[in-house]
PDB file of C-alpha atoms in Angstrom:
ATOM      1  CA  THR M   1      83.909 314.418  61.460  1.00  0.00           C
ATOM      2  CA  THR M   2      80.614 312.745  61.820  1.00  0.00           C
ATOM      3  CA  THR M   3      80.189 309.226  63.152  1.00  0.00           C
ATOM      4  CA  THR M   4      77.040 307.328  62.435  1.00  0.00           C
ATOM      5  CA  THR M   5      76.217 304.210  64.302  1.00  0.00           C
ATOM      6  CA  THR M   6      73.629 301.924  62.961  1.00  0.00           C
ATOM      7  CA  THR M   7      72.194 299.167  65.077  1.00  0.00           C
ATOM      8  CA  THR M   8      70.226 296.479  63.428  1.00  0.00           C
ATOM      9  CA  THR M   9      68.114 294.170  65.522  1.00  0.00           C
ATOM     10  CA  THR M  10      66.766 290.997  64.000  1.00  0.00           C
ATOM     11  CA  THR M  11      64.056 289.093  65.823  1.00  0.00           C
ATOM     12  CA  THR M  12      63.273 285.573  64.727  1.00  0.00           C
ATOM     13  CA  THR M  13      60.145 283.893  65.996  1.00  0.00           C
ATOM     14  CA  THR M  14      59.797 280.164  65.566  1.00  0.00           C
ATOM     15  CA  THR M  15      56.384 278.565  66.130  1.00  0.00           C
ATOM     16  CA  THR M  16      56.181 274.824  66.572  1.00  0.00           C
ATOM     17  CA  THR M  17      52.802 273.148  66.375  1.00  0.00           C
ATOM     18  CA  THR M  18      52.447 269.652  67.856  1.00  0.00           C
ATOM     19  CA  THR M  19      49.331 267.618  67.190  1.00  0.00           C
ATOM     20  CA  ARG M  20      48.455 264.849  69.650  1.00  0.00           C
ATOM     21  CA  THR M  21      45.860 262.199  69.005  1.00  0.00           C
ATOM     22  CA  THR M  22      44.263 260.769  72.111  1.00  0.00           C
ATOM     23  CA  THR M  23      42.184 257.594  71.974  1.00  0.00           C
ATOM     24  CA  THR M  24      39.907 256.781  74.888  1.00  0.00           C
ATOM     25  CA  THR M  25      38.547 253.254  75.242  1.00  0.00           C
ATOM     26  CA  THR M  26      35.646 252.703  77.609  1.00  0.00           C
ATOM     27  CA  THR M  27      34.813 249.193  78.778  1.00  0.00           C
ATOM     28  CA  THR M  28      31.415 248.668  80.336  1.00  0.00           C
ATOM     29  CA  THR M  29      31.090 245.827  82.793  1.00  0.00           C
ATOM     30  CA  THR M  30      27.661 244.719  83.848  1.00  0.00           C
ATOM     31  CA  THR M  31      27.363 242.840  87.092  1.00  0.00           C
ATOM     32  CA  SER M  32      24.067 241.170  87.656  1.00  0.00           C
ATOM     33  CA  PHE M  33      22.891 240.093  91.058  1.00  0.00           C
ATOM     34  CA  VAL M  34      21.029 236.819  91.271  1.00  0.00           C
ATOM     35  CA  PRO M  35      19.078 236.744  94.519  1.00  0.00           C
ATOM     36  CA  PRO M  36      19.163 233.535  96.566  1.00  0.00           C
ATOM     37  CA  ILE M  37      16.155 231.268  96.239  1.00  0.00           C
ATOM     38  CA  SER M  38      14.518 228.837  98.614  1.00  0.00           C
ATOM     39  CA  CYS M  39      15.898 225.511  97.433  1.00  0.00           C
ATOM     40  CA  ASN M  40      13.095 223.109  98.220  1.00  0.00           C
ATOM     41  CA  PHE M  41      11.568 221.317  95.271  1.00  0.00           C
ATOM     42  CA  THR M  42       8.833 218.791  94.623  1.00  0.00           C
ATOM     43  CA  LEU M  43       9.565 216.448  91.732  1.00  0.00           C
ATOM     44  CA  SER M  44       6.434 214.641  90.612  1.00  0.00           C
ATOM     45  CA  ALA M  45       7.520 212.422  87.774  1.00  0.00           C
ATOM     46  CA  ALA M  46       8.226 208.821  86.928  1.00  0.00           C
ATOM     47  CA  SER M  47      11.900 209.726  86.479  1.00  0.00           C
ATOM     48  CA  GLY M  48      14.189 212.711  86.600  1.00  0.00           C
ATOM     49  CA  GLU M  49      17.539 214.225  87.485  1.00  0.00           C
ATOM     50  CA  ILE M  50      18.803 216.374  90.344  1.00  0.00           C
ATOM     51  CA  VAL M  51      21.855 218.582  89.747  1.00  0.00           C
ATOM     52  CA  PHE M  52      23.497 220.674  92.464  1.00  0.00           C
ATOM     53  CA  PRO M  53      24.600 223.456  92.643  1.00  0.00           C
ATOM     54  CA  LEU M  54      21.796 225.303  90.955  1.00  0.00           C
ATOM     55  CA  LYS M  55      22.210 228.324  88.693  1.00  0.00           C
ATOM     56  CA  SER M  56      20.788 230.513  91.474  1.00  0.00           C
ATOM     57  CA  PRO M  57      22.281 230.443  94.962  1.00  0.00           C
ATOM     58  CA  CYS M  58      20.213 228.920  97.745  1.00  0.00           C
ATOM     59  CA  VAL M  59      19.180 230.834 100.846  1.00  0.00           C
ATOM     60  CA  THR M  60      21.431 229.841 103.702  1.00  0.00           C
ATOM     61  CA  ASP M  61      18.893 229.446 106.498  1.00  0.00           C
ATOM     62  CA  GLN M  62      17.606 226.077 105.249  1.00  0.00           C
ATOM     63  CA  ASP M  63      19.254 222.990 103.772  1.00  0.00           C
ATOM     64  CA  PRO M  64      18.238 222.362 100.146  1.00  0.00           C
ATOM     65  CA  PHE M  65      15.882 219.432  99.633  1.00  0.00           C
ATOM     66  CA  TRP M  66      13.993 217.625  96.895  1.00  0.00           C
ATOM     67  CA  VAL M  67      10.784 215.681  97.485  1.00  0.00           C
ATOM     68  CA  ILE M  68      10.501 212.900  94.924  1.00  0.00           C
ATOM     69  CA  SER M  69       6.930 211.753  94.468  1.00  0.00           C
ATOM     70  CA  VAL M  70       6.342 209.049  91.854  1.00  0.00           C
ATOM     71  CA  GLY M  71       2.566 208.886  92.206  1.00  0.00           C
ATOM     72  CA  ASP M  72       0.186 205.941  91.993  1.00  0.00           C
ATOM     73  CA  PHE M  73       1.906 204.173  89.101  1.00  0.00           C
ATOM     74  CA  SER M  74       4.922 203.121  91.214  1.00  0.00           C
ATOM     75  CA  ASN M  75       5.445 201.590  94.620  1.00  0.00           C
ATOM     76  CA  SER M  76       9.226 201.987  94.870  1.00  0.00           C
ATOM     77  CA  ILE M  77      11.887 204.544  93.977  1.00  0.00           C
ATOM     78  CA  ASN M  78      15.374 203.895  92.664  1.00  0.00           C
ATOM     79  CA  PHE M  79      17.867 206.650  93.451  1.00  0.00           C
ATOM     80  CA  ASN M  80      21.362 206.786  91.946  1.00  0.00           C
ATOM     81  CA  ILE M  81      23.959 209.408  92.827  1.00  0.00           C
ATOM     82  CA  ALA M  82      26.065 209.331  89.688  1.00  0.00           C
ATOM     83  CA  GLU M  83      28.833 211.713  90.777  1.00  0.00           C
ATOM     84  CA  TYR M  84      29.680 214.014  93.639  1.00  0.00           C
ATOM     85  CA  THR M  85      32.512 216.223  94.925  1.00  0.00           C
ATOM     86  CA  THR M  86      33.255 218.203  98.061  1.00  0.00           C
ATOM     87  CA  SER M  87      35.875 220.798  98.939  1.00  0.00           C
ATOM     88  CA  ASN M  88      36.163 219.199 102.396  1.00  0.00           C
ATOM     89  CA  THR M  89      39.647 217.709 102.793  1.00  0.00           C
ATOM     90  CA  ASN M  90      38.937 216.010 106.125  1.00  0.00           C
ATOM     91  CA  ASP M  91      37.880 212.384 106.216  1.00  0.00           C
ATOM     92  CA  ASP M  92      34.620 213.087 108.016  1.00  0.00           C
ATOM     93  CA  CYS M  93      30.921 213.191 107.226  1.00  0.00           C
ATOM     94  CA  THR M  94      30.471 216.979 107.403  1.00  0.00           C
ATOM     95  CA  ASP M  95      28.744 217.025 104.004  1.00  0.00           C
ATOM     96  CA  TYR M  96      26.061 214.396 103.419  1.00  0.00           C
ATOM     97  CA  ILE M  97      22.710 213.567 101.840  1.00  0.00           C
ATOM     98  CA  GLN M  98      19.909 212.327 104.073  1.00  0.00           C
ATOM     99  CA  PHE M  99      16.923 210.252 102.880  1.00  0.00           C
ATOM    100  CA  LEU M 100      13.567 210.716 104.599  1.00  0.00           C
ATOM    101  CA  GLY M 101      10.305 208.812 104.105  1.00  0.00           C
ATOM    102  CA  GLU M 102       6.716 210.013 104.016  1.00  0.00           C
ATOM    103  CA  ASP M 103       6.691 210.879 107.731  1.00  0.00           C
ATOM    104  CA  ASP M 104      10.112 212.639 107.453  1.00  0.00           C
ATOM    105  CA  ALA M 105      11.782 209.799 109.385  1.00  0.00           C
ATOM    106  CA  GLN M 106      15.187 208.710 108.144  1.00  0.00           C
ATOM    107  CA  ILE M 107      14.672 205.616 105.977  1.00  0.00           C
ATOM    108  CA  ARG M 108      18.266 204.794 105.020  1.00  0.00           C
ATOM    109  CA  LYS M 109      21.738 205.669 106.116  1.00  0.00           C
ATOM    110  CA  LYS M 110      22.969 209.056 105.083  1.00  0.00           C
ATOM    111  CA  MET M 111      25.394 209.235 102.172  1.00  0.00           C
ATOM    112  CA  CYS M 112      28.587 211.021 103.202  1.00  0.00           C
ATOM    113  CA  PHE M 113      30.516 212.924 100.548  1.00  0.00           C
ATOM    114  CA  ASN M 114      33.758 211.343 101.777  1.00  0.00           C
ATOM    115  CA  GLU M 115      32.614 207.836 100.681  1.00  0.00           C
ATOM    116  CA  ASP M 116      34.531 206.152  97.886  1.00  0.00           C
ATOM    117  CA  THR M 117      31.817 205.147  95.462  1.00  0.00           C
ATOM    118  CA  PRO M 118      28.623 206.742  94.199  1.00  0.00           C
ATOM    119  CA  LEU M 119      25.480 205.497  95.856  1.00  0.00           C
ATOM    120  CA  LYS M 120      22.602 203.449  94.435  1.00  0.00           C
ATOM    121  CA  MET M 121      19.524 202.968  96.577  1.00  0.00           C
ATOM    122  CA  ASN M 122      16.147 201.304  96.227  1.00  0.00           C
ATOM    123  CA  PHE M 123      13.353 202.583  98.417  1.00  0.00           C
ATOM    124  CA  LYS M 124      10.852 199.704  98.314  1.00  0.00           C
ATOM    125  CA  GLY M 125       7.290 200.539  99.231  1.00  0.00           C
ATOM    126  CA  GLN M 126       7.985 204.263  99.065  1.00  0.00           C
ATOM    127  CA  LYS M 127       6.020 206.592  96.807  1.00  0.00           C
ATOM    128  CA  ARG M 128       7.676 209.656  98.305  1.00  0.00           C
ATOM    129  CA  VAL M 129      11.287 210.227  99.360  1.00  0.00           C
ATOM    130  CA  LYS M 130      12.733 213.495 100.642  1.00  0.00           C
ATOM    131  CA  VAL M 131      16.394 214.007  99.713  1.00  0.00           C
ATOM    132  CA  VAL M 132      18.065 216.589 101.988  1.00  0.00           C
ATOM    133  CA  LEU M 133      21.537 218.013 101.341  1.00  0.00           C
ATOM    134  CA  HIS M 134      23.494 218.994 104.462  1.00  0.00           C
ATOM    135  CA  HIS M 135      26.734 220.770 103.672  1.00  0.00           C
ATOM    136  CA  GLN M 136      29.218 223.162 105.227  1.00  0.00           C
ATOM    137  CA  ASN M 137      31.634 223.033 102.305  1.00  0.00           C
ATOM    138  CA  ARG M 138      31.280 223.544  98.569  1.00  0.00           C
ATOM    139  CA  VAL M 139      29.678 220.417  97.077  1.00  0.00           C
ATOM    140  CA  THR M 140      28.412 219.230  93.714  1.00  0.00           C
ATOM    141  CA  PHE M 141      26.364 216.192  92.831  1.00  0.00           C
ATOM    142  CA  THR M 142      24.250 214.691  90.082  1.00  0.00           C
ATOM    143  CA  ALA M 143      21.565 212.105  90.827  1.00  0.00           C
ATOM    144  CA  ASN M 144      18.937 210.230  88.843  1.00  0.00           C
ATOM    145  CA  PHE M 145      15.729 208.700  90.111  1.00  0.00           C
ATOM    146  CA  PHE M 146      12.904 206.627  88.736  1.00  0.00           C
ATOM    147  CA  GLY M 147       9.826 204.976  90.118  1.00  0.00           C
ATOM    148  CA  PHE M 148       8.895 201.375  89.384  1.00  0.00           C
ATOM    149  CA  SER M 149       6.399 198.723  90.333  1.00  0.00           C
ATOM    150  CA  LYS M 150       7.594 195.279  91.210  1.00  0.00           C
ATOM    151  CA  ILE M 151       5.503 192.611  89.515  1.00  0.00           C
ATOM    152  CA  HIS M 152       4.680 189.658  91.775  1.00  0.00           C
TER     153      HIS M 152
END
């Protein structure tokens, strides 16, 4: 008697292909540095406006100031602070505007940012007024000025 054994081996190979789509989004942020400027200005005009803060930051070693010079056609200056704000929550005069005459002497009381109403001033006999902003807190203000001659 003969016995035959047959062995059959079946190999099955399964291949799975996975496709992945990857999307990469790149956002470019440009940061520009605006260097501080010396904030002292001479305004030689019959009228104008002062707005603070400026678009460029001021250097911190000097208070910003504006010299208003109305020339020979006027002998007085009207100055009106239309609006102002301060981040100072104390009821003190830490932030204020000082008004100086031609010899840099104070010619009027300083305007404190904690006052209730905007300020209107007339500097009679002045052809030049220096407006100096002293502040330790964040402040904003808008002011208008114009020169005039009083007719006798």
